[in-house]
PDB file of C-alpha atoms and ligand atoms in Angstrom:
ATOM      1  CA  MET L   1      77.218 102.107 105.151  1.00 75.00           C
ATOM      2  CA  ALA L   2      78.059 104.093 102.011  1.00 80.00           C
ATOM      3  CA  PHE L   3      78.861 100.953 100.078  1.00 86.00           C
ATOM      4  CA  GLY L   4      75.773  99.037 101.182  1.00 86.00           C
ATOM      5  CA  SER L   5      74.036  98.845  97.822  1.00 88.00           C
ATOM      6  CA  LEU L   6      77.264  97.895  96.037  1.00 91.00           C
ATOM      7  CA  SER L   7      77.868  95.275  98.672  1.00 91.00           C
ATOM      8  CA  ASP L   8      74.366  93.832  98.180  1.00 91.00           C
ATOM      9  CA  ARG L   9      74.711  93.734  94.416  1.00 92.00           C
ATOM     10  CA  LEU L  10      78.069  91.971  94.491  1.00 92.00           C
ATOM     11  CA  THR L  11      76.863  89.463  97.047  1.00 91.00           C
ATOM     12  CA  GLU L  12      73.878  88.721  94.807  1.00 91.00           C
ATOM     13  CA  THR L  13      76.156  88.215  91.782  1.00 92.00           C
ATOM     14  CA  PHE L  14      78.342  85.767  93.657  1.00 91.00           C
ATOM     15  CA  ARG L  15      75.357  83.885  95.035  1.00 89.00           C
ATOM     16  CA  SER L  16      74.313  82.878  91.530  1.00 85.00           C
ATOM     17  CA  LEU L  17      77.824  81.535  90.860  1.00 85.00           C
ATOM     18  CA  ARG L  18      77.872  79.351  93.925  1.00 82.00           C
ATOM     19  CA  SER L  19      75.724  76.575  92.495  1.00 81.00           C
ATOM     20  CA  LYS L  20      78.108  76.091  89.604  1.00 81.00           C
ATOM     21  CA  GLY L  21      81.087  73.763  89.481  1.00 78.00           C
ATOM     22  CA  ARG L  22      83.265  74.698  86.552  1.00 81.00           C
ATOM     23  CA  LEU L  23      82.745  78.158  85.165  1.00 84.00           C
ATOM     24  CA  SER L  24      82.445  78.600  81.424  1.00 87.00           C
ATOM     25  CA  PRO L  25      83.893  81.710  79.770  1.00 89.00           C
ATOM     26  CA  SER L  26      80.314  82.892  79.318  1.00 91.00           C
ATOM     27  CA  ASP L  27      79.631  82.466  83.066  1.00 91.00           C
ATOM     28  CA  ILE L  28      82.660  84.623  83.705  1.00 91.00           C
ATOM     29  CA  ASP L  29      81.629  87.223  81.143  1.00 94.00           C
ATOM     30  CA  LYS L  30      78.176  87.407  82.653  1.00 94.00           C
ATOM     31  CA  THR L  31      79.638  87.798  86.135  1.00 94.00           C
ATOM     32  CA  VAL L  32      82.040  90.504  85.010  1.00 95.00           C
ATOM     33  CA  ARG L  33      79.179  92.338  83.276  1.00 96.00           C
ATOM     34  CA  GLU L  34      77.156  92.252  86.491  1.00 95.00           C
ATOM     35  CA  ILE L  35      80.102  93.520  88.510  1.00 95.00           C
ATOM     36  CA  ARG L  36      80.601  96.306  85.979  1.00 96.00           C
ATOM     37  CA  ARG L  37      76.956  97.334  86.241  1.00 95.00           C
ATOM     38  CA  ALA L  38      77.011  97.212  90.033  1.00 94.00           C
ATOM     39  CA  LEU L  39      80.104  99.426  90.158  1.00 94.00           C
ATOM     40  CA  LEU L  40      78.727 101.936  87.642  1.00 94.00           C
ATOM     41  CA  ASP L  41      75.368 102.078  89.422  1.00 92.00           C
ATOM     42  CA  SER L  42      77.266 102.870  92.625  1.00 91.00           C
ATOM     43  CA  ASP L  43      78.998 105.822  90.909  1.00 90.00           C
ATOM     44  CA  VAL L  44      82.462 104.286  90.640  1.00 92.00           C
ATOM     45  CA  ALA L  45      84.251 106.252  87.895  1.00 93.00           C
ATOM     46  CA  LEU L  46      84.145 104.672  84.444  1.00 94.00           C
ATOM     47  CA  GLU L  47      87.912 104.503  83.963  1.00 93.00           C
ATOM     48  CA  VAL L  48      88.313 102.765  87.308  1.00 94.00           C
ATOM     49  CA  VAL L  49      85.483 100.345  86.468  1.00 96.00           C
ATOM     50  CA  LYS L  50      87.114  99.552  83.129  1.00 97.00           C
ATOM     51  CA  SER L  51      90.522  98.679  84.500  1.00 95.00           C
ATOM     52  CA  PHE L  52      88.956  96.834  87.431  1.00 96.00           C
ATOM     53  CA  THR L  53      86.710  94.612  85.326  1.00 97.00           C
ATOM     54  CA  GLN L  54      89.463  93.981  82.814  1.00 96.00           C
ATOM     55  CA  ALA L  55      91.778  92.762  85.554  1.00 96.00           C
ATOM     56  CA  VAL L  56      89.074  90.565  87.103  1.00 95.00           C
ATOM     57  CA  ARG L  57      88.124  89.094  83.716  1.00 95.00           C
ATOM     58  CA  GLU L  58      91.709  88.278  82.736  1.00 94.00           C
ATOM     59  CA  ARG L  59      92.450  86.625  86.033  1.00 93.00           C
ATOM     60  CA  ALA L  60      89.144  84.739  86.148  1.00 91.00           C
ATOM     61  CA  LEU L  61      89.615  83.419  82.629  1.00 90.00           C
ATOM     62  CA  GLY L  62      93.181  82.417  83.494  1.00 86.00           C
ATOM     63  CA  ASP L  63      94.082  78.868  84.454  1.00 70.00           C
ATOM     64  CA  ASP L  64      93.676  79.060  88.175  1.00 71.00           C
ATOM     65  CA  VAL L  65      89.954  79.455  88.553  1.00 75.00           C
ATOM     66  CA  ASN L  66      88.790  76.196  87.097  1.00 70.00           C
ATOM     67  CA  LYS L  67      91.592  74.239  88.714  1.00 75.00           C
ATOM     68  CA  ALA L  68      90.425  75.498  92.068  1.00 72.00           C
ATOM     69  CA  LEU L  69      88.228  73.344  94.255  1.00 73.00           C
ATOM     70  CA  ASN L  70      85.640  76.067  94.350  1.00 83.00           C
ATOM     71  CA  PRO L  71      85.740  78.273  91.228  1.00 84.00           C
ATOM     72  CA  ALA L  72      83.048  80.640  92.498  1.00 85.00           C
ATOM     73  CA  GLN L  73      85.013  81.270  95.687  1.00 87.00           C
ATOM     74  CA  GLN L  74      88.084  81.841  93.564  1.00 88.00           C
ATOM     75  CA  VAL L  75      86.294  84.565  91.602  1.00 91.00           C
ATOM     76  CA  VAL L  76      85.244  86.206  94.864  1.00 91.00           C
ATOM     77  CA  SER L  77      88.821  86.271  96.064  1.00 91.00           C
ATOM     78  CA  ILE L  78      90.008  87.787  92.768  1.00 94.00           C
ATOM     79  CA  VAL L  79      87.378  90.528  93.127  1.00 95.00           C
ATOM     80  CA  MET L  80      88.440  91.020  96.751  1.00 94.00           C
ATOM     81  CA  GLU L  81      92.089  91.437  95.767  1.00 94.00           C
ATOM     82  CA  GLU L  82      91.291  93.818  92.926  1.00 95.00           C
ATOM     83  CA  LEU L  83      89.007  95.832  95.190  1.00 95.00           C
ATOM     84  CA  GLU L  84      91.808  96.043  97.719  1.00 95.00           C
ATOM     85  CA  ALA L  85      94.135  97.214  94.928  1.00 94.00           C
ATOM     86  CA  ILE L  86      91.830 100.060  93.821  1.00 94.00           C
ATOM     87  CA  LEU L  87      91.463 101.104  97.456  1.00 94.00           C
ATOM     88  CA  GLY L  88      95.216 101.452  97.788  1.00 93.00           C
ATOM     89  CA  GLY L  89      96.815  98.047  98.240  1.00 90.00           C
ATOM     90  CA  THR L  90      98.696  97.908 101.480  1.00 88.00           C
ATOM     91  CA  GLY L  91      97.807 101.481 102.415  1.00 86.00           C
ATOM     92  CA  ARG L  92     100.048 103.731 104.474  1.00 92.00           C
ATOM     93  CA  GLY L  93     100.108 105.761 107.663  1.00 95.00           C
ATOM     94  CA  LEU L  94     100.789 109.447 108.183  1.00 97.00           C
ATOM     95  CA  THR L  95     104.185 110.825 107.255  1.00 97.00           C
ATOM     96  CA  PHE L  96     105.842 112.544 110.202  1.00 98.00           C
ATOM     97  CA  SER L  97     108.570 115.146 109.944  1.00 97.00           C
ATOM     98  CA  LYS L  98     112.031 114.284 111.279  1.00 96.00           C
ATOM     99  CA  THR L  99     112.147 117.805 112.632  1.00 95.00           C
ATOM    100  CA  PRO L 100     108.934 118.563 114.540  1.00 95.00           C
ATOM    101  CA  PRO L 101     106.431 119.989 114.244  1.00 98.00           C
ATOM    102  CA  THR L 102     104.844 117.771 111.647  1.00 98.00           C
ATOM    103  CA  VAL L 103     102.354 119.863 109.702  1.00 98.00           C
ATOM    104  CA  ILE L 104      99.095 118.333 108.497  1.00 98.00           C
ATOM    105  CA  MET L 105      96.893 120.567 106.398  1.00 98.00           C
ATOM    106  CA  LEU L 106      93.251 119.736 105.678  1.00 98.00           C
ATOM    107  CA  ALA L 107      91.623 120.811 102.428  1.00 97.00           C
ATOM    108  CA  GLY L 108      88.212 120.152 100.927  1.00 97.00           C
ATOM    109  CA  LEU L 109      84.812 121.598 100.169  1.00 96.00           C
ATOM    110  CA  GLN L 110      82.731 123.319 102.808  1.00 94.00           C
ATOM    111  CA  GLY L 111      80.709 120.736 104.685  1.00 95.00           C
ATOM    112  CA  ALA L 112      83.051 117.885 103.754  1.00 96.00           C
ATOM    113  CA  GLY L 113      83.811 117.385 107.423  1.00 97.00           C
ATOM    114  CA  LYS L 114      87.206 119.097 107.804  1.00 97.00           C
ATOM    115  CA  THR L 115      86.633 120.729 111.168  1.00 96.00           C
ATOM    116  CA  THR L 116      85.109 117.572 112.612  1.00 97.00           C
ATOM    117  CA  LEU L 117      88.002 115.605 111.185  1.00 98.00           C
ATOM    118  CA  ALA L 118      90.527 118.038 112.701  1.00 98.00           C
ATOM    119  CA  GLY L 119      89.148 117.097 116.122  1.00 98.00           C
ATOM    120  CA  LYS L 120      89.121 113.393 115.358  1.00 98.00           C
ATOM    121  CA  LEU L 121      92.658 113.485 114.077  1.00 98.00           C
ATOM    122  CA  ALA L 122      93.821 115.441 117.122  1.00 98.00           C
ATOM    123  CA  LYS L 123      92.166 112.905 119.408  1.00 98.00           C
ATOM    124  CA  TYR L 124      93.717 110.006 117.516  1.00 98.00           C
ATOM    125  CA  LEU L 125      97.193 111.574 117.532  1.00 98.00           C
ATOM    126  CA  LYS L 126      96.933 112.390 121.224  1.00 98.00           C
ATOM    127  CA  ALA L 127      96.099 108.751 121.944  1.00 97.00           C
ATOM    128  CA  GLU L 128      99.197 107.817 119.952  1.00 97.00           C
ATOM    129  CA  GLY L 129     101.315 109.916 122.302  1.00 98.00           C
ATOM    130  CA  HIS L 130     101.574 113.105 120.240  1.00 98.00           C
ATOM    131  CA  THR L 131     100.963 116.639 121.445  1.00 98.00           C
ATOM    132  CA  PRO L 132      98.925 118.195 118.633  1.00 98.00           C
ATOM    133  CA  VAL L 133      97.659 121.746 118.238  1.00 98.00           C
ATOM    134  CA  LEU L 134      94.720 122.725 116.044  1.00 98.00           C
ATOM    135  CA  VAL L 135      95.059 125.807 113.857  1.00 98.00           C
ATOM    136  CA  ALA L 136      92.051 127.823 112.715  1.00 96.00           C
ATOM    137  CA  CYS L 137      92.708 129.004 109.180  1.00 95.00           C
ATOM    138  CA  ASP L 138      89.085 128.937 108.080  1.00 92.00           C
ATOM    139  CA  LEU L 139      88.476 132.628 108.613  1.00 89.00           C
ATOM    140  CA  GLN L 140      85.802 132.814 105.956  1.00 83.00           C
ATOM    141  CA  ARG L 141      82.872 130.882 107.297  1.00 82.00           C
ATOM    142  CA  PRO L 142      81.258 132.688 110.231  1.00 78.00           C
ATOM    143  CA  GLY L 143      81.501 130.456 113.247  1.00 89.00           C
ATOM    144  CA  ALA L 144      84.227 128.210 111.856  1.00 91.00           C
ATOM    145  CA  VAL L 145      86.791 129.356 114.430  1.00 93.00           C
ATOM    146  CA  ASP L 146      84.282 128.868 117.258  1.00 94.00           C
ATOM    147  CA  GLN L 147      83.439 125.406 115.932  1.00 95.00           C
ATOM    148  CA  LEU L 148      87.113 124.449 115.988  1.00 96.00           C
ATOM    149  CA  GLN L 149      87.428 125.857 119.531  1.00 96.00           C
ATOM    150  CA  ILE L 150      84.521 123.672 120.625  1.00 97.00           C
ATOM    151  CA  VAL L 151      86.007 120.583 118.986  1.00 97.00           C
ATOM    152  CA  GLY L 152      89.408 121.404 120.516  1.00 98.00           C
ATOM    153  CA  GLY L 153      87.759 121.711 123.939  1.00 98.00           C
ATOM    154  CA  GLN L 154      86.066 118.336 123.526  1.00 97.00           C
ATOM    155  CA  VAL L 155      89.320 116.558 122.739  1.00 97.00           C
ATOM    156  CA  GLU L 156      91.353 118.733 125.116  1.00 98.00           C
ATOM    157  CA  VAL L 157      93.715 119.965 122.457  1.00 98.00           C
ATOM    158  CA  PRO L 158      94.636 123.678 122.245  1.00 98.00           C
ATOM    159  CA  VAL L 159      93.483 125.756 119.296  1.00 97.00           C
ATOM    160  CA  PHE L 160      95.679 128.422 117.746  1.00 97.00           C
ATOM    161  CA  ALA L 161      93.438 131.143 116.329  1.00 93.00           C
ATOM    162  CA  PRO L 162      93.503 134.891 115.781  1.00 84.00           C
ATOM    163  CA  GLU L 163      92.499 136.822 118.899  1.00 74.00           C
ATOM    164  CA  PRO L 164      88.788 137.656 118.765  1.00 68.00           C
ATOM    165  CA  GLY L 165      88.362 141.185 117.507  1.00 64.00           C
ATOM    166  CA  SER L 166      92.030 141.501 116.559  1.00 63.00           C
ATOM    167  CA  GLY L 167      91.027 142.091 112.967  1.00 58.00           C
ATOM    168  CA  VAL L 168      93.504 139.487 111.818  1.00 60.00           C
ATOM    169  CA  GLY L 169      91.913 137.946 108.803  1.00 82.00           C
ATOM    170  CA  ASP L 170      94.932 136.518 107.085  1.00 91.00           C
ATOM    171  CA  PRO L 171      94.946 132.710 107.203  1.00 94.00           C
ATOM    172  CA  VAL L 172      98.456 132.551 105.757  1.00 95.00           C
ATOM    173  CA  LYS L 173      99.792 134.614 108.655  1.00 94.00           C
ATOM    174  CA  VAL L 174      97.853 132.523 111.170  1.00 95.00           C
ATOM    175  CA  ALA L 175      99.297 129.345 109.671  1.00 96.00           C
ATOM    176  CA  LYS L 176     102.836 130.717 109.754  1.00 96.00           C
ATOM    177  CA  ASP L 177     102.509 132.044 113.299  1.00 95.00           C
ATOM    178  CA  SER L 178     101.159 128.681 114.455  1.00 97.00           C
ATOM    179  CA  LEU L 179     104.484 127.035 113.642  1.00 97.00           C
ATOM    180  CA  ARG L 180     106.305 129.314 116.045  1.00 96.00           C
ATOM    181  CA  PHE L 181     103.626 128.717 118.658  1.00 97.00           C
ATOM    182  CA  ALA L 182     103.970 124.940 118.188  1.00 98.00           C
ATOM    183  CA  THR L 183     107.745 125.091 118.522  1.00 97.00           C
ATOM    184  CA  ASP L 184     107.575 127.306 121.638  1.00 97.00           C
ATOM    185  CA  LYS L 185     104.914 125.172 123.320  1.00 97.00           C
ATOM    186  CA  LEU L 186     106.366 121.818 122.250  1.00 97.00           C
ATOM    187  CA  HIS L 187     103.490 120.696 120.099  1.00 98.00           C
ATOM    188  CA  ASP L 188     104.854 118.033 117.758  1.00 98.00           C
ATOM    189  CA  VAL L 189     101.946 118.036 115.285  1.00 98.00           C
ATOM    190  CA  VAL L 190     100.147 121.035 113.808  1.00 98.00           C
ATOM    191  CA  ILE L 191      96.734 120.376 112.237  1.00 98.00           C
ATOM    192  CA  VAL L 192      95.687 123.220 109.960  1.00 98.00           C
ATOM    193  CA  ASP L 193      91.961 123.555 109.228  1.00 97.00           C
ATOM    194  CA  THR L 194      91.360 125.597 106.067  1.00 96.00           C
ATOM    195  CA  ALA L 195      88.389 127.290 104.432  1.00 92.00           C
ATOM    196  CA  GLY L 196      86.216 125.444 101.955  1.00 91.00           C
ATOM    197  CA  ARG L 197      83.520 126.616  99.591  1.00 88.00           C
ATOM    198  CA  THR L 198      80.364 124.912  98.505  1.00 89.00           C
ATOM    199  CA  GLY L 199      81.930 124.312  95.091  1.00 88.00           C
ATOM    200  CA  VAL L 200      85.448 124.272  93.718  1.00 87.00           C
ATOM    201  CA  ASP L 201      86.578 127.829  93.101  1.00 89.00           C
ATOM    202  CA  GLU L 202      89.862 129.405  92.174  1.00 91.00           C
ATOM    203  CA  ASP L 203      89.997 131.828  95.152  1.00 91.00           C
ATOM    204  CA  MET L 204      89.664 128.961  97.601  1.00 91.00           C
ATOM    205  CA  MET L 205      92.309 126.960  95.777  1.00 95.00           C
ATOM    206  CA  ALA L 206      94.667 129.949  95.660  1.00 95.00           C
ATOM    207  CA  GLN L 207      94.237 130.468  99.403  1.00 94.00           C
ATOM    208  CA  ALA L 208      94.851 126.794 100.125  1.00 96.00           C
ATOM    209  CA  ARG L 209      97.979 126.926  97.972  1.00 97.00           C
ATOM    210  CA  ALA L 210      99.203 130.060  99.742  1.00 97.00           C
ATOM    211  CA  ILE L 211      98.779 128.374 103.147  1.00 97.00           C
ATOM    212  CA  ARG L 212     100.470 125.238 101.846  1.00 97.00           C
ATOM    213  CA  ASP L 213     103.412 127.201 100.475  1.00 97.00           C
ATOM    214  CA  ALA L 214     103.762 129.154 103.727  1.00 96.00           C
ATOM    215  CA  VAL L 215     103.962 126.112 106.012  1.00 97.00           C
ATOM    216  CA  THR L 216     105.190 123.325 103.643  1.00 97.00           C
ATOM    217  CA  PRO L 217     103.033 120.599 105.191  1.00 98.00           C
ATOM    218  CA  ASP L 218     104.234 117.033 105.599  1.00 98.00           C
ATOM    219  CA  GLU L 219     100.736 115.964 104.612  1.00 98.00           C
ATOM    220  CA  VAL L 220      98.005 117.775 102.735  1.00 98.00           C
ATOM    221  CA  LEU L 221      94.896 115.691 103.346  1.00 98.00           C
ATOM    222  CA  PHE L 222      92.006 116.061 100.959  1.00 98.00           C
ATOM    223  CA  VAL L 223      88.789 115.559 102.927  1.00 98.00           C
ATOM    224  CA  LEU L 224      86.145 114.003 100.706  1.00 97.00           C
ATOM    225  CA  ASP L 225      82.481 113.551 101.539  1.00 95.00           C
ATOM    226  CA  ALA L 226      81.654 110.092 100.195  1.00 93.00           C
ATOM    227  CA  MET L 227      78.016 111.132  99.873  1.00 91.00           C
ATOM    228  CA  ILE L 228      78.491 113.737  97.134  1.00 90.00           C
ATOM    229  CA  GLY L 229      78.151 111.088  94.435  1.00 86.00           C
ATOM    230  CA  GLN L 230      79.768 111.546  91.070  1.00 86.00           C
ATOM    231  CA  ASP L 231      80.966 115.047  91.996  1.00 89.00           C
ATOM    232  CA  ALA L 232      83.566 113.298  94.149  1.00 92.00           C
ATOM    233  CA  VAL L 233      85.654 112.473  91.102  1.00 92.00           C
ATOM    234  CA  HIS L 234      85.542 115.999  89.713  1.00 92.00           C
ATOM    235  CA  THR L 235      86.283 117.482  93.130  1.00 95.00           C
ATOM    236  CA  ALA L 236      89.203 115.104  93.733  1.00 96.00           C
ATOM    237  CA  ARG L 237      90.698 116.052  90.377  1.00 95.00           C
ATOM    238  CA  ALA L 238      90.265 119.765  91.077  1.00 95.00           C
ATOM    239  CA  PHE L 239      91.955 119.509  94.483  1.00 96.00           C
ATOM    240  CA  GLY L 240      94.662 117.280  93.008  1.00 96.00           C
ATOM    241  CA  ASP L 241      95.464 119.966  90.443  1.00 95.00           C
ATOM    242  CA  GLY L 242      94.857 122.834  92.865  1.00 95.00           C
ATOM    243  CA  VAL L 243      96.767 121.842  95.990  1.00 96.00           C
ATOM    244  CA  ASP L 244      98.463 118.591  95.014  1.00 96.00           C
ATOM    245  CA  PHE L 245      97.305 116.787  98.143  1.00 98.00           C
ATOM    246  CA  THR L 246      99.319 113.876  99.533  1.00 97.00           C
ATOM    247  CA  GLY L 247      96.524 111.749 101.004  1.00 97.00           C
ATOM    248  CA  VAL L 248      92.766 111.400 101.292  1.00 97.00           C
ATOM    249  CA  VAL L 249      90.285 111.130 104.141  1.00 97.00           C
ATOM    250  CA  LEU L 250      86.841 109.763 103.265  1.00 96.00           C
ATOM    251  CA  THR L 251      84.057 111.174 105.408  1.00 96.00           C
ATOM    252  CA  LYS L 252      80.420 110.249 105.996  1.00 96.00           C
ATOM    253  CA  LEU L 253      80.999 106.598 105.239  1.00 93.00           C
ATOM    254  CA  ASP L 254      78.119 105.971 107.610  1.00 93.00           C
ATOM    255  CA  GLY L 255      75.725 107.531 105.061  1.00 89.00           C
ATOM    256  CA  ASP L 256      73.425 105.231 103.184  1.00 79.00           C
ATOM    257  CA  GLN L 257      73.621 106.802  99.760  1.00 81.00           C
ATOM    258  CA  LYS L 258      75.873 105.181  97.202  1.00 82.00           C
ATOM    259  CA  GLY L 259      79.477 106.078  97.891  1.00 84.00           C
ATOM    260  CA  GLY L 260      81.146 104.368  94.965  1.00 87.00           C
ATOM    261  CA  ALA L 261      82.720 107.535  93.609  1.00 84.00           C
ATOM    262  CA  ALA L 262      84.910 107.613  96.697  1.00 83.00           C
ATOM    263  CA  LEU L 263      86.186 104.195  95.718  1.00 89.00           C
ATOM    264  CA  SER L 264      87.581 105.820  92.592  1.00 92.00           C
ATOM    265  CA  VAL L 265      89.640 108.467  94.346  1.00 94.00           C
ATOM    266  CA  LYS L 266      92.829 106.413  94.620  1.00 93.00           C
ATOM    267  CA  GLY L 267      92.531 105.297  90.985  1.00 92.00           C
ATOM    268  CA  ILE L 268      91.878 108.834  89.775  1.00 93.00           C
ATOM    269  CA  THR L 269      94.476 110.707  91.829  1.00 94.00           C
ATOM    270  CA  ASP L 270      96.954 107.994  92.815  1.00 94.00           C
ATOM    271  CA  ARG L 271      96.893 109.242  96.401  1.00 96.00           C
ATOM    272  CA  ASP L 272      96.331 106.913  99.330  1.00 96.00           C
ATOM    273  CA  ILE L 273      93.266 106.992 101.536  1.00 96.00           C
ATOM    274  CA  LEU L 274      94.585 107.329 105.090  1.00 97.00           C
ATOM    275  CA  PHE L 275      91.525 107.654 107.310  1.00 97.00           C
ATOM    276  CA  ALA L 276      87.777 107.217 107.278  1.00 96.00           C
ATOM    277  CA  SER L 277      85.196 109.221 109.149  1.00 96.00           C
ATOM    278  CA  THR L 278      82.085 107.256 109.986  1.00 96.00           C
ATOM    279  CA  GLY L 279      79.805 109.560 111.954  1.00 97.00           C
ATOM    280  CA  GLU L 280      79.414 112.914 113.655  1.00 96.00           C
ATOM    281  CA  LYS L 281      80.890 111.867 116.999  1.00 97.00           C
ATOM    282  CA  LEU L 282      84.582 112.335 117.621  1.00 96.00           C
ATOM    283  CA  ASP L 283      85.058 108.602 118.088  1.00 96.00           C
ATOM    284  CA  ASP L 284      83.588 107.804 114.664  1.00 97.00           C
ATOM    285  CA  PHE L 285      86.977 107.640 113.019  1.00 97.00           C
ATOM    286  CA  GLU L 286      89.244 104.896 111.800  1.00 96.00           C
ATOM    287  CA  VAL L 287      92.556 104.302 110.109  1.00 96.00           C
ATOM    288  CA  PHE L 288      91.712 103.216 106.561  1.00 95.00           C
ATOM    289  CA  HIS L 289      92.784  99.682 105.705  1.00 95.00           C
ATOM    290  CA  PRO L 290      92.133  98.830 102.031  1.00 94.00           C
ATOM    291  CA  ASP L 291      92.019  95.092 102.768  1.00 94.00           C
ATOM    292  CA  ARG L 292      89.515  95.446 105.596  1.00 92.00           C
ATOM    293  CA  MET L 293      87.332  97.777 103.553  1.00 91.00           C
ATOM    294  CA  ALA L 294      87.362  95.376 100.581  1.00 92.00           C
ATOM    295  CA  LYS L 295      86.348  92.587 102.904  1.00 92.00           C
ATOM    296  CA  ARG L 296      83.549  94.661 104.428  1.00 89.00           C
ATOM    297  CA  ILE L 297      82.176  95.454 100.966  1.00 90.00           C
ATOM    298  CA  LEU L 298      82.140  91.789  99.991  1.00 88.00           C
ATOM    299  CA  ASP L 299      80.917  90.382 103.277  1.00 83.00           C
TER     300      ASP L 299
HETATM  301  P1  LIG B   1      83.759 121.504 107.135  1.00 63.18           P
HETATM  302  O1  LIG B   1      82.912 122.601 106.565  1.00 63.18           O
HETATM  303  O2  LIG B   1      84.493 120.770 106.054  1.00 63.18           O
HETATM  304  O3  LIG B   1      84.657 121.936 108.235  1.00 63.18           O
HETATM  305  O4  LIG B   1      82.718 120.410 107.709  1.00 63.18           O
HETATM  306  P2  LIG B   1      82.249 120.139 109.217  1.00 63.18           P
HETATM  307  O5  LIG B   1      83.323 119.451 109.981  1.00 63.18           O
HETATM  308  O6  LIG B   1      81.688 121.382 109.785  1.00 63.18           O
HETATM  309  O7  LIG B   1      81.099 119.065 108.970  1.00 63.18           O
HETATM  310  C1  LIG B   1      79.916 119.378 108.246  1.00 63.18           C
HETATM  311  C2  LIG B   1      78.765 118.539 108.805  1.00 63.18           C
HETATM  312  O8  LIG B   1      79.003 117.156 108.536  1.00 63.18           O
HETATM  313  C3  LIG B   1      78.619 118.656 110.296  1.00 63.18           C
HETATM  314  O9  LIG B   1      77.243 118.662 110.591  1.00 63.18           O
HETATM  315  C4  LIG B   1      79.283 117.385 110.840  1.00 63.18           C
HETATM  316  O10 LIG B   1      78.714 116.975 112.062  1.00 63.18           O
HETATM  317  C5  LIG B   1      78.954 116.404 109.741  1.00 63.18           C
HETATM  318  N1  LIG B   1      79.939 115.309 109.626  1.00 63.18           N
HETATM  319  C6  LIG B   1      81.287 115.386 109.583  1.00 63.18           C
HETATM  320  N2  LIG B   1      81.837 114.152 109.434  1.00 63.18           N
HETATM  321  C7  LIG B   1      80.817 113.273 109.370  1.00 63.18           C
HETATM  322  C8  LIG B   1      80.724 111.843 109.227  1.00 63.18           C
HETATM  323  O11 LIG B   1      81.708 111.107 109.081  1.00 63.18           O
HETATM  324  N3  LIG B   1      79.465 111.306 109.201  1.00 63.18           N
HETATM  325  C9  LIG B   1      78.336 112.078 109.323  1.00 63.18           C
HETATM  326  N4  LIG B   1      77.161 111.458 109.280  1.00 63.18           N
HETATM  327  N5  LIG B   1      78.390 113.411 109.464  1.00 63.18           N
HETATM  328  C10 LIG B   1      79.602 114.004 109.496  1.00 63.18           C
END
């Protein structure tokens, strides 16, 4: 998975601690330095690495570690807890509107996995007893509407899109009209797929803002490809400033490149990670649990 190399490095660091009984301050410093290097090599953002290692160091040097039966294990559990904290602590689920439809808007770069995610989210919500509708507001990329129609067909969820050949090219109007459609047809969740670009650009951000302002979503989910490396931090900041998203979805966690930058997204933007996408198939999707992810990284 995306955190494989980080996982290996941390495991290696802890292995060398295991043979020790009491830990000296220099053992702890050495361990913290290795953790720091492992995180930086995995593209975790510097400011997140700094606060993370500082917290681990302070706690490890504190009283509890050497009083513990197994100091090395104690250090591992401190790292686990701090990892859980940078991933979002207890985490949270989707926010639903008290007056349906709940509107969930997806934003992110082209290729991040928004359209695929729209289908996954629709499937998940349907299984939870909701009646979602998908809305095609990516009218820029040729084929994007068709792709959403295909995904909608696969999960058996209707897609609200401009009529083919109608000349309607205004995503703001499509988004607005979809709310009426959802109300009329008793869809309780509206999932709005928006246009991305290959890089952050002001036109895309302005369009995303215009759609957001037209439909006042309950959630604006920033869809982040965990494989884009250090650009993840820059992109998360740009979308934070541009559309002020409310939550994050990490995609392509099945990739084998280093995905550490994605671990920084909560620390950088203070927005929770709600879901993870772990493959191209519509079932490759999970609710994001910071504690489980921390455990997986350290296992
Ligand atoms: P969009 O441009 O943001 O709508 O991105 P798409 O949903 O079209 O996805 C871009 C590509 O990434 C497609 O080939 C998807 O099959 C692929 N993709 C999406 N999510 C994942 C994922 O979690 N893992 C992998 N390996 N591929 C994914």
